[in-house]
GROMACS .gro file of C-alpha atoms in nm:
model
  469
    1LEU     CA    1   1.053  -0.691  -3.536
    2ILE     CA    2   0.711  -0.768  -3.730
    3SER     CA    3   0.896  -0.658  -4.085
    4ILE     CA    4   1.163  -0.863  -4.002
    5ALA     CA    5   0.982  -1.171  -3.899
    6ASP     CA    6   0.781  -1.160  -4.232
    7ASP     CA    7   1.053  -1.095  -4.471
    8GLU     CA    8   1.062  -1.423  -4.654
    9ARG     CA    9   1.410  -1.308  -4.801
   10GLN     CA   10   1.550  -1.319  -4.412
   11PRO     CA   11   1.748  -1.637  -4.307
   12LEU     CA   12   1.488  -1.843  -4.112
   13ASP     CA   13   1.701  -1.808  -3.756
   14VAL     CA   14   1.711  -1.464  -3.798
   15ARG     CA   15   1.328  -1.462  -3.844
   16ALA     CA   16   1.267  -1.721  -3.557
   17GLY     CA   17   1.492  -1.514  -3.326
   18ALA     CA   18   1.266  -1.177  -3.408
   19GLU     CA   19   0.925  -1.404  -3.390
   20ALA     CA   20   1.048  -1.497  -3.050
   21SER     CA   21   1.119  -1.156  -2.924
   22LEU     CA   22   0.751  -1.076  -3.068
   23SER     CA   23   0.588  -1.364  -2.844
   24GLN     CA   24   0.769  -1.205  -2.542
   25LEU     CA   25   0.637  -0.851  -2.615
   26PHE     CA   26   0.290  -0.953  -2.676
   27MET     CA   27   0.317  -1.190  -2.348
   28PHE     CA   28   0.429  -0.883  -2.169
   29THR     CA   29   0.144  -0.662  -2.252
   30HIS     CA   30  -0.076  -0.996  -2.208
   31ARG     CA   31  -0.216  -1.005  -2.560
   32THR     CA   32  -0.179  -1.382  -2.493
   33ASP     CA   33  -0.297  -1.508  -2.861
   34GLU     CA   34  -0.092  -1.307  -3.053
   35SER     CA   35   0.211  -1.411  -2.811
   36VAL     CA   36   0.123  -1.731  -2.901
   37ARG     CA   37   0.102  -1.692  -3.263
   38TRP     CA   38   0.453  -1.579  -3.290
   39ALA     CA   39   0.601  -1.844  -3.039
   40ASP     CA   40   0.441  -2.111  -3.273
   41ARG     CA   41   0.598  -1.962  -3.572
   42ALA     CA   42   0.921  -1.925  -3.410
   43ILE     CA   43   0.930  -2.271  -3.291
   44ALA     CA   44   0.879  -2.386  -3.624
   45HIS     CA   45   1.137  -2.201  -3.793
   46ALA     CA   46   1.381  -2.263  -3.512
   47ARG     CA   47   1.342  -2.647  -3.491
   48GLU     CA   48   1.364  -2.600  -3.907
   49VAL     CA   49   1.700  -2.455  -3.884
   50GLY     CA   50   1.805  -2.678  -3.576
   51ASP     CA   51   1.823  -2.359  -3.347
   52ASP     CA   52   1.735  -2.539  -3.022
   53VAL     CA   53   1.815  -2.197  -2.812
   54ILE     CA   54   1.541  -1.972  -3.004
   55ALA     CA   55   1.302  -2.287  -2.996
   56ALA     CA   56   1.326  -2.303  -2.622
   57ARG     CA   57   1.296  -1.931  -2.563
   58ALA     CA   58   0.974  -1.927  -2.768
   59ALA     CA   59   0.844  -2.204  -2.572
   60VAL     CA   60   0.884  -2.038  -2.268
   61GLU     CA   61   0.712  -1.764  -2.366
   62ARG     CA   62   0.448  -1.944  -2.509
   63ALA     CA   63   0.375  -2.133  -2.179
   64SER     CA   64   0.409  -1.798  -1.986
   65ALA     CA   65   0.165  -1.638  -2.189
   66ARG     CA   66  -0.090  -1.948  -2.162
   67SER     CA   67  -0.049  -1.933  -1.792
   68TRP     CA   68  -0.327  -1.701  -1.698
   69ILE     CA   69  -0.612  -1.856  -1.976
   70VAL     CA   70  -0.555  -2.227  -1.942
   71PRO     CA   71  -0.616  -2.462  -1.622
   72ARG     CA   72  -0.336  -2.429  -1.357
   73GLU     CA   73  -0.213  -2.824  -1.393
   74MET     CA   74  -0.187  -2.764  -1.786
   75ALA     CA   75  -0.005  -2.434  -1.742
   76GLU     CA   76   0.264  -2.614  -1.508
   77THR     CA   77   0.289  -2.910  -1.734
   78GLU     CA   78   0.363  -2.684  -2.032
   79LEU     CA   79   0.599  -2.439  -1.834
   80ARG     CA   80   0.810  -2.751  -1.692
   81ALA     CA   81   0.831  -2.884  -2.060
   82ALA     CA   82   0.931  -2.549  -2.165
   83ILE     CA   83   1.202  -2.502  -1.889
   84ASP     CA   84   1.322  -2.862  -1.939
   85ALA     CA   85   1.398  -2.707  -2.322
   86ALA     CA   86   1.572  -2.388  -2.188
   87ARG     CA   87   1.802  -2.615  -1.972
   88ALA     CA   88   1.889  -2.853  -2.246
   89ALA     CA   89   1.982  -2.540  -2.461
   90HIS     CA   90   2.195  -2.417  -2.157
   91ASP     CA   91   2.018  -2.082  -2.196
   92PHE     CA   92   2.017  -1.918  -1.852
   93ILE     CA   93   1.798  -1.653  -1.897
   94ALA     CA   94   1.507  -1.821  -2.087
   95THR     CA   95   1.535  -2.123  -1.780
   96ALA     CA   96   1.490  -1.824  -1.531
   97ARG     CA   97   1.217  -1.663  -1.693
   98GLY     CA   98   1.035  -1.981  -1.702
   99LEU     CA   99   1.116  -2.054  -1.341
  100GLY     CA  100   1.013  -1.701  -1.244
  101ASN     CA  101   0.674  -1.758  -1.394
  102LEU     CA  102   0.630  -2.128  -1.279
  103LEU     CA  103   0.666  -1.987  -0.919
  104SER     CA  104   0.336  -1.802  -0.982
  105LEU     CA  105   0.206  -2.117  -0.997
  106LEU     CA  106   0.365  -2.301  -0.745
  107PRO     CA  107   0.369  -2.192  -0.355
  108PRO     CA  108   0.738  -2.074  -0.335
  109HIS     CA  109   0.722  -2.142   0.064
  110THR     CA  110   0.697  -2.530   0.003
  111GLY     CA  111   0.993  -2.755  -0.014
  112GLU     CA  112   0.948  -2.808  -0.402
  113GLY     CA  113   0.886  -2.403  -0.428
  114GLY     CA  114   1.205  -2.336  -0.226
  115GLU     CA  115   1.414  -2.565  -0.423
  116LEU     CA  116   1.292  -2.383  -0.740
  117LEU     CA  117   1.362  -2.053  -0.629
  118ASP     CA  118   1.733  -2.167  -0.531
  119GLU     CA  119   1.744  -2.254  -0.867
  120LEU     CA  120   1.606  -1.908  -0.987
  121ARG     CA  121   1.874  -1.740  -0.760
  122LEU     CA  122   2.142  -1.937  -0.887
  123LEU     CA  123   2.074  -1.859  -1.253
  124VAL     CA  124   2.032  -1.479  -1.205
  125ARG     CA  125   2.405  -1.450  -1.039
  126ARG     CA  126   2.526  -1.635  -1.381
  127ALA     CA  127   2.339  -1.438  -1.602
  128GLY     CA  128   2.383  -1.083  -1.412
  129PHE     CA  129   2.085  -0.949  -1.525
  130ASP     CA  130   1.927  -0.697  -1.275
  131LYS     CA  131   1.600  -0.722  -1.399
  132LEU     CA  132   1.579  -1.070  -1.321
  133GLY     CA  133   1.753  -1.028  -0.970
  134ALA     CA  134   1.386  -0.822  -0.892
  135VAL     CA  135   1.202  -1.126  -0.997
  136VAL     CA  136   1.405  -1.346  -0.745
  137ALA     CA  137   1.322  -1.053  -0.467
  138MET     CA  138   0.952  -1.114  -0.569
  139ARG     CA  139   0.937  -1.473  -0.533
  140ASP     CA  140   1.117  -1.429  -0.189
  141CYS     CA  141   0.884  -1.177  -0.078
  142ASP     CA  142   0.611  -1.439  -0.220
  143ALA     CA  143   0.748  -1.736  -0.011
  144ALA     CA  144   0.790  -1.488   0.287
  145VAL     CA  145   0.408  -1.391   0.263
  146GLY     CA  146   0.327  -1.794   0.240
  147ARG     CA  147   0.536  -1.876   0.558
  148GLY     CA  148   0.412  -1.605   0.753
  149ASP     CA  149   0.714  -1.380   0.779
  150LEU     CA  150   0.604  -1.035   0.752
  151ALA     CA  151   0.961  -0.893   0.833
  152GLY     CA  152   1.095  -1.128   0.542
  153ALA     CA  153   0.804  -1.037   0.316
  154ARG     CA  154   0.918  -0.642   0.369
  155ARG     CA  155   1.296  -0.699   0.326
  156ALA     CA  156   1.233  -0.870   0.002
  157HIS     CA  157   0.957  -0.592  -0.110
  158ALA     CA  158   1.224  -0.334  -0.053
  159GLU     CA  159   1.439  -0.477  -0.329
  160THR     CA  160   1.156  -0.485  -0.595
  161TRP     CA  161   1.008  -0.168  -0.500
  162SER     CA  162   1.292   0.032  -0.610
  163SER     CA  163   1.296  -0.129  -0.950
  164TRP     CA  164   0.934  -0.128  -0.985
  165MET     CA  165   0.781   0.175  -0.881
  166GLN     CA  166   0.519   0.244  -1.145
  167VAL     CA  167   0.185   0.237  -1.020
  168GLY     CA  168  -0.116   0.230  -1.233
  169THR     CA  169   0.008   0.010  -1.518
  170TRP     CA  170   0.064  -0.348  -1.393
  171THR     CA  171   0.316  -0.386  -1.118
  172TRP     CA  172   0.342  -0.688  -0.873
  173ALA     CA  173   0.540  -0.459  -0.635
  174GLY     CA  174   0.265  -0.231  -0.611
  175SER     CA  175  -0.004  -0.500  -0.577
  176ARG     CA  176   0.233  -0.652  -0.275
  177GLN     CA  177   0.253  -0.294  -0.119
  178ALA     CA  178  -0.110  -0.246  -0.076
  179PHE     CA  179  -0.168  -0.597   0.035
  180LEU     CA  180   0.124  -0.540   0.313
  181ALA     CA  181  -0.025  -0.208   0.394
  182ILE     CA  182  -0.373  -0.402   0.458
  183GLU     CA  183  -0.202  -0.686   0.675
  184GLU     CA  184  -0.030  -0.431   0.862
  185GLY     CA  185  -0.354  -0.217   0.938
  186ARG     CA  186  -0.237   0.063   0.751
  187PHE     CA  187  -0.560   0.119   0.525
  188ALA     CA  188  -0.539   0.464   0.433
  189ASP     CA  189  -0.203   0.407   0.250
  190ALA     CA  190  -0.352   0.052   0.142
  191GLU     CA  191  -0.618   0.247  -0.015
  192ALA     CA  192  -0.400   0.504  -0.180
  193VAL     CA  193  -0.213   0.211  -0.369
  194LEU     CA  194  -0.528   0.047  -0.470
  195ARG     CA  195  -0.749   0.350  -0.614
  196SER     CA  196  -0.383   0.402  -0.799
  197PHE     CA  197  -0.501   0.076  -0.993
  198SER     CA  198  -0.863   0.092  -0.974
  199LEU     CA  199  -1.169   0.152  -0.796
  200PRO     CA  200  -1.331  -0.129  -0.601
  201ASP     CA  201  -1.588  -0.216  -0.899
  202ASP     CA  202  -1.374  -0.107  -1.219
  203VAL     CA  203  -1.302  -0.440  -1.303
  204ILE     CA  204  -1.176  -0.351  -1.664
  205ALA     CA  205  -0.900  -0.135  -1.497
  206ALA     CA  206  -0.843  -0.399  -1.245
  207ARG     CA  207  -0.796  -0.649  -1.514
  208THR     CA  208  -0.565  -0.441  -1.703
  209ALA     CA  209  -0.351  -0.373  -1.406
  210VAL     CA  210  -0.270  -0.670  -1.264
  211ASN     CA  211  -0.143  -0.919  -1.531
  212GLU     CA  212  -0.498  -0.980  -1.692
  213ASP     CA  213  -0.605  -1.119  -1.338
  214PRO     CA  214  -0.976  -0.941  -1.278
  215PHE     CA  215  -1.023  -1.119  -0.930
  216HIS     CA  216  -0.669  -0.966  -0.743
  217ILE     CA  217  -0.762  -0.609  -0.727
  218PRO     CA  218  -1.150  -0.652  -0.632
  219ILE     CA  219  -1.025  -0.919  -0.360
  220MET     CA  220  -0.782  -0.667  -0.210
  221TRP     CA  221  -1.057  -0.405  -0.161
  222LEU     CA  222  -1.299  -0.700   0.013
  223GLU     CA  223  -1.046  -0.755   0.212
  224LEU     CA  224  -0.980  -0.374   0.325
  225ALA     CA  225  -1.338  -0.319   0.330
  226ALA     CA  226  -1.369  -0.610   0.576
  227LEU     CA  227  -1.107  -0.539   0.848
  228ARG     CA  228  -1.209  -0.168   0.812
  229GLY     CA  229  -1.569  -0.291   0.869
  230ASP     CA  230  -1.682  -0.080   0.562
  231ARG     CA  231  -1.988  -0.255   0.474
  232VAL     CA  232  -2.064  -0.033   0.140
  233LEU     CA  233  -1.713  -0.056   0.002
  234GLY     CA  234  -1.702  -0.423   0.066
  235GLU     CA  235  -2.036  -0.429  -0.133
  236ARG     CA  236  -1.897  -0.265  -0.415
  237ALA     CA  237  -1.586  -0.513  -0.442
  238PHE     CA  238  -1.780  -0.817  -0.366
  239ASP     CA  239  -2.047  -0.691  -0.682
  240ALA     CA  240  -1.730  -0.641  -0.904
  241LEU     CA  241  -1.617  -1.008  -0.805
  242VAL     CA  242  -1.989  -1.127  -0.895
  243ALA     CA  243  -1.973  -0.954  -1.229
  244ILE     CA  244  -1.664  -1.117  -1.343
  245ASP     CA  245  -1.713  -1.390  -1.629
  246SER     CA  246  -1.596  -1.743  -1.551
  247GLY     CA  247  -1.317  -1.884  -1.699
  248TRP     CA  248  -1.053  -1.715  -1.520
  249ASN     CA  249  -0.772  -1.891  -1.288
  250VAL     CA  250  -0.846  -1.807  -0.968
  251PHE     CA  251  -0.573  -1.877  -0.648
  252PHE     CA  252  -0.681  -2.080  -0.379
  253ASN     CA  253  -0.558  -1.843  -0.101
  254ASP     CA  254  -0.728  -1.529  -0.277
  255VAL     CA  255  -1.021  -1.738  -0.245
  256VAL     CA  256  -1.011  -1.790   0.111
  257ILE     CA  257  -0.969  -1.474   0.214
  258ALA     CA  258  -1.235  -1.332  -0.024
  259VAL     CA  259  -1.476  -1.582   0.135
  260ASP     CA  260  -1.370  -1.483   0.485
  261SER     CA  261  -1.398  -1.108   0.430
  262ALA     CA  262  -1.747  -1.132   0.263
  263LEU     CA  263  -1.866  -1.322   0.534
  264ALA     CA  264  -1.727  -1.073   0.798
  265LEU     CA  265  -1.897  -0.799   0.643
  266GLY     CA  266  -2.247  -0.987   0.677
  267ILE     CA  267  -2.292  -1.061   0.322
  268GLU     CA  268  -2.555  -1.370   0.302
  269PRO     CA  269  -2.366  -1.679   0.292
  270GLN     CA  270  -2.592  -1.781  -0.035
  271ARG     CA  271  -2.466  -1.492  -0.197
  272VAL     CA  272  -2.105  -1.586  -0.129
  273ARG     CA  273  -2.142  -1.915  -0.211
  274GLU     CA  274  -2.300  -1.842  -0.553
  275ALA     CA  275  -2.003  -1.610  -0.590
  276PHE     CA  276  -1.719  -1.826  -0.516
  277VAL     CA  277  -1.825  -2.221  -0.528
  278THR     CA  278  -1.836  -2.208  -0.911
  279PRO     CA  279  -1.483  -2.081  -0.958
  280MET     CA  280  -1.338  -2.322  -0.722
  281ALA     CA  281  -1.242  -2.552  -0.974
  282SER     CA  282  -1.003  -2.321  -1.123
  283ALA     CA  283  -0.895  -2.260  -0.767
  284ASP     CA  284  -0.813  -2.657  -0.727
  285GLU     CA  285  -0.625  -2.617  -1.017
  286ALA     CA  286  -0.388  -2.312  -0.884
  287VAL     CA  287  -0.222  -2.447  -0.619
  288LYS     CA  288  -0.333  -2.833  -0.633
  289ILE     CA  289  -0.534  -2.802  -0.313
  290GLU     CA  290  -0.754  -3.116  -0.373
  291ASP     CA  291  -1.005  -3.016  -0.087
  292ALA     CA  292  -0.994  -2.633  -0.172
  293SER     CA  293  -1.402  -2.658  -0.212
  294SER     CA  294  -1.414  -2.797   0.149
  295TYR     CA  295  -1.245  -2.485   0.273
  296VAL     CA  296  -1.467  -2.281   0.146
  297GLU     CA  297  -1.787  -2.469   0.244
  298GLY     CA  298  -1.644  -2.472   0.611
  299LEU     CA  299  -1.639  -2.135   0.592
  300LEU     CA  300  -1.991  -2.092   0.451
  301ALA     CA  301  -2.082  -2.332   0.713
  302VAL     CA  302  -1.968  -2.087   0.987
  303GLY     CA  303  -2.142  -1.815   0.832
  304ASP     CA  304  -2.479  -2.024   0.835
  305GLY     CA  305  -2.463  -2.114   1.159
  306ARG     CA  306  -2.410  -2.498   1.091
  307HIS     CA  307  -2.094  -2.530   1.322
  308ARG     CA  308  -2.102  -2.905   1.329
  309ASP     CA  309  -2.089  -2.923   0.944
  310ALA     CA  310  -1.795  -2.669   0.957
  311ILE     CA  311  -1.628  -2.892   1.202
  312ALA     CA  312  -1.646  -3.181   1.008
  313PHE     CA  313  -1.572  -2.978   0.667
  314LEU     CA  314  -1.252  -2.812   0.865
  315GLU     CA  315  -1.097  -3.018   1.126
  316PRO     CA  316  -0.955  -3.267   0.893
  317LEU     CA  317  -0.811  -2.996   0.711
  318VAL     CA  318  -0.655  -2.768   1.007
  319GLY     CA  319  -0.727  -2.920   1.292
  320GLY     CA  320  -0.391  -3.083   1.326
  321GLU     CA  321  -0.097  -3.030   1.068
  322ALA     CA  322  -0.232  -2.833   0.778
  323ASP     CA  323  -0.111  -2.871   0.403
  324GLU     CA  324   0.198  -2.687   0.369
  325ARG     CA  325   0.082  -2.560   0.047
  326VAL     CA  326  -0.166  -2.351   0.220
  327GLU     CA  327  -0.027  -2.011   0.285
  328ALA     CA  328  -0.011  -1.884   0.680
  329ILE     CA  329  -0.259  -1.645   0.632
  330PRO     CA  330  -0.543  -1.856   0.471
  331ARG     CA  331  -0.439  -2.136   0.732
  332ALA     CA  332  -0.495  -1.876   0.999
  333THR     CA  333  -0.823  -1.741   0.865
  334THR     CA  334  -0.968  -2.104   0.823
  335ARG     CA  335  -0.844  -2.201   1.182
  336ILE     CA  336  -1.008  -1.911   1.336
  337ALA     CA  337  -1.355  -2.012   1.141
  338LEU     CA  338  -1.269  -2.365   1.302
  339VAL     CA  339  -1.217  -2.191   1.676
  340ARG     CA  340  -1.577  -2.012   1.636
  341ALA     CA  341  -1.755  -2.315   1.544
  342TYR     CA  342  -1.608  -2.520   1.844
  343LEU     CA  343  -1.712  -2.229   2.064
  344ALA     CA  344  -2.041  -2.270   1.947
  345ILE     CA  345  -2.084  -2.605   2.033
  346GLY     CA  346  -1.930  -2.515   2.369
  347ASP     CA  347  -1.584  -2.708   2.286
  348ARG     CA  348  -1.359  -2.432   2.488
  349ALA     CA  349  -1.072  -2.675   2.485
  350ARG     CA  350  -1.027  -2.728   2.146
  351ALA     CA  351  -1.093  -2.362   2.091
  352LEU     CA  352  -0.837  -2.264   2.290
  353ASP     CA  353  -0.563  -2.496   2.204
  354LEU     CA  354  -0.625  -2.410   1.795
  355VAL     CA  355  -0.607  -2.013   1.885
  356ARG     CA  356  -0.284  -2.073   2.049
  357ARG     CA  357  -0.163  -2.221   1.721
  358VAL     CA  358  -0.275  -1.942   1.525
  359VAL     CA  359  -0.089  -1.673   1.733
  360GLU     CA  360   0.222  -1.862   1.832
  361VAL     CA  361   0.243  -2.055   1.498
  362ASP     CA  362   0.056  -1.944   1.183
  363LEU     CA  363   0.084  -1.537   1.297
  364GLY     CA  364   0.356  -1.572   1.533
  365ARG     CA  365   0.605  -1.379   1.268
  366TRP     CA  366   0.310  -1.168   1.139
  367PRO     CA  367   0.238  -0.892   1.373
  368GLY     CA  368  -0.083  -0.685   1.242
  369VAL     CA  369  -0.429  -0.683   1.249
  370ARG     CA  370  -0.498  -1.047   1.201
  371ARG     CA  371  -0.248  -1.136   1.506
  372ASP     CA  372  -0.421  -0.862   1.721
  373ARG     CA  373  -0.770  -0.997   1.633
  374ALA     CA  374  -0.624  -1.340   1.739
  375GLU     CA  375  -0.465  -1.279   2.045
  376GLU     CA  376  -0.795  -1.088   2.160
  377ILE     CA  377  -1.003  -1.431   2.128
  378LEU     CA  378  -0.712  -1.609   2.298
  379ARG     CA  379  -0.695  -1.300   2.579
  380ARG     CA  380  -1.074  -1.393   2.609
  381LEU     CA  381  -1.035  -1.791   2.649
  382SER     CA  382  -0.715  -1.764   2.863
  383PRO     CA  383  -0.767  -1.510   3.131
  384THR     CA  384  -0.411  -1.608   3.253
  385ARG     CA  385  -0.249  -1.552   2.935
  386ALA     CA  386  -0.321  -1.214   2.753
  387ASP     CA  387  -0.057  -1.269   2.471
  388GLY     CA  388   0.052  -1.591   2.349
  389ALA     CA  389   0.305  -1.432   2.088
  390SER     CA  390   0.579  -1.356   2.385
  391ARG     CA  391   0.668  -1.402   2.728
  392ALA     CA  392   0.666  -1.042   2.776
  393ALA     CA  393   0.319  -1.020   2.732
  394ASN     CA  394   0.243  -1.288   2.941
  395ALA     CA  395   0.440  -1.128   3.247
  396ALA     CA  396   0.230  -0.799   3.178
  397ASP     CA  397  -0.104  -0.986   3.283
  398ALA     CA  398   0.060  -1.039   3.640
  399GLY     CA  399   0.102  -0.704   3.706
  400PRO     CA  400  -0.021  -0.331   3.634
  401GLY     CA  401  -0.123  -0.232   3.268
  402GLY     CA  402  -0.378  -0.534   3.210
  403SER     CA  403  -0.606  -0.250   2.981
  404LEU     CA  404  -0.305  -0.209   2.731
  405THR     CA  405  -0.341  -0.383   2.404
  406PRO     CA  406  -0.093  -0.671   2.299
  407ARG     CA  407   0.037  -0.424   2.055
  408GLU     CA  408   0.099  -0.131   2.320
  409ARG     CA  409   0.263  -0.411   2.531
  410GLU     CA  410   0.483  -0.483   2.274
  411VAL     CA  411   0.551  -0.109   2.199
  412ALA     CA  412   0.643  -0.084   2.572
  413MET     CA  413   0.870  -0.362   2.575
  414LEU     CA  414   1.076  -0.215   2.266
  415LEU     CA  415   1.099   0.142   2.458
  416SER     CA  416   1.229  -0.019   2.723
  417GLU     CA  417   1.546  -0.088   2.458
  418GLY     CA  418   1.563   0.288   2.384
  419LEU     CA  419   1.377   0.272   2.032
  420THR     CA  420   1.286   0.630   1.925
  421ASN     CA  421   0.933   0.639   1.742
  422GLY     CA  422   1.093   0.636   1.427
  423GLN     CA  423   1.278   0.283   1.525
  424LEU     CA  424   0.954   0.165   1.660
  425ALA     CA  425   0.761   0.216   1.332
  426GLU     CA  426   1.087   0.037   1.178
  427ARG     CA  427   1.051  -0.251   1.401
  428LEU     CA  428   0.687  -0.293   1.371
  429TYR     CA  429   0.605  -0.222   1.042
  430ILE     CA  430   0.390   0.058   1.120
  431SER     CA  431   0.405   0.450   1.061
  432PRO     CA  432   0.582   0.691   1.287
  433LYS     CA  433   0.270   0.865   1.343
  434THR     CA  434   0.092   0.510   1.436
  435ALA     CA  435   0.373   0.482   1.689
  436ALA     CA  436   0.359   0.785   1.812
  437VAL     CA  437  -0.032   0.715   1.861
  438HIS     CA  438   0.066   0.387   2.084
  439VAL     CA  439   0.327   0.578   2.297
  440SER     CA  440   0.038   0.821   2.377
  441ASN     CA  441  -0.202   0.579   2.434
  442ILE     CA  442   0.013   0.391   2.702
  443LEU     CA  443   0.093   0.721   2.866
  444ALA     CA  444  -0.241   0.744   2.946
  445LYS     CA  445  -0.373   0.432   3.034
  446LEU     CA  446  -0.070   0.368   3.251
  447ASP     CA  447  -0.084   0.775   3.391
  448LEU     CA  448   0.252   0.799   3.331
  449SER     CA  449   0.455   1.145   3.221
  450GLY     CA  450   0.698   1.019   2.964
  451ARG     CA  451   0.880   0.734   2.755
  452ALA     CA  452   1.143   0.688   3.026
  453GLU     CA  453   0.848   0.587   3.265
  454ILE     CA  454   0.682   0.355   3.029
  455ALA     CA  455   1.046   0.195   3.003
  456ALA     CA  456   1.065   0.149   3.378
  457TRP     CA  457   0.733   0.025   3.372
  458ALA     CA  458   0.781  -0.226   3.138
  459VAL     CA  459   1.131  -0.369   3.303
  460ARG     CA  460   0.972  -0.353   3.620
  461ASN     CA  461   0.627  -0.554   3.523
  462MET     CA  462   0.739  -0.715   3.181
  463GLY     CA  463   1.073  -0.834   3.272
  464GLU     CA  464   1.384  -0.822   3.034
  465PRO     CA  465   1.341  -0.675   2.703
  466ALA     CA  466   1.235  -0.973   2.422
  467SER     CA  467   1.343  -0.985   2.068
  468THR     CA  468   1.095  -0.900   1.832
  469VAL     CA  469   1.059  -1.026   1.483
   0.00000   0.00000   0.00000
């Protein structure tokens, strides 16, 4: 391609086509400067011969390559202009590529994001290009995560996993696999996937692994460490984040999770502030959360014990209806911090109301470690309501089995439907081994002898089987 592009004997339209292809290749390998250089040449030559299609394709590659190194607002503006050019040229594939990359900047779970995703889906059907179908599934997964729909995220992820099995070079599918495993409490599985990318403090490998974004992998290591309570691992990941040079775009939702994880590990709030407040300008641009710094300052205020300051920061943001652009997990995380602040000043009523919203709305379709912990807070605040996630668990509090965890109650209810361990695992997004452990724990706690007795107990004490998301 380079020899064709540099051969002045070739017609300009041929050279422009080669230059646009080179721009795409360098964009795929994250060699941004070279991608932009070849795109500029392609655009100039295409315009000289009046080829709007090649000019649009090159513009999409140029804007896509720059989207990781320029401020988010600028990246969005450039991508939208390139997409408009591709639409005008009636180039379905270039338009779809641009939309797919734009949806890495815009939250696909929002109204506008959903409209763009629907357009992308329609274009992919017209183009009949399987690889772009995987991109649609990828963005569907992102949208499901944003809505807090774990089952939907898993379904969409499964569509991409078969296409992008390579782990060790960049793969969105592998990155999402690790994230979902962390959220589901499958920590060993998550660690195995993360180690295929890089060690917690290997920033160079992490940068290469995930689309030149050096923050993403260390943040997942930090989240894993926090949920496992592993301070040593957390310090390694935190130090890696601190060592990253400035100038990188940071996603707002990642920053919220990282700050909360660092504070949960007991890392001093001042260290966390120094690590994350400075990059917040980039985070603001990532999803246009104008109050991004207030979210972080609110979390830090809780960590500092400045609970009234935390309420002043967080109550206007998440005390009522939250910005739809904030994903469900960061929203729930921030609300739980606000719950702690309310409790610290003795406002139990507000804390109870807000944690119910977390359990029933933010994490209502997100079974896993976070919902389990939110339900534990709800149980402590509301003795008459052990689990706000389902009426089945409410009924369980009135009868025997009060020692069962919310997840064990859910398992007991599903056993009343006659599910096997394998079916339990599939329904709850856990491993069959974990399902077997839950069953064994229920048998021991209720002093029962078999699955049939658990099923009978569940029907007797928790009513008819409830549907499970």
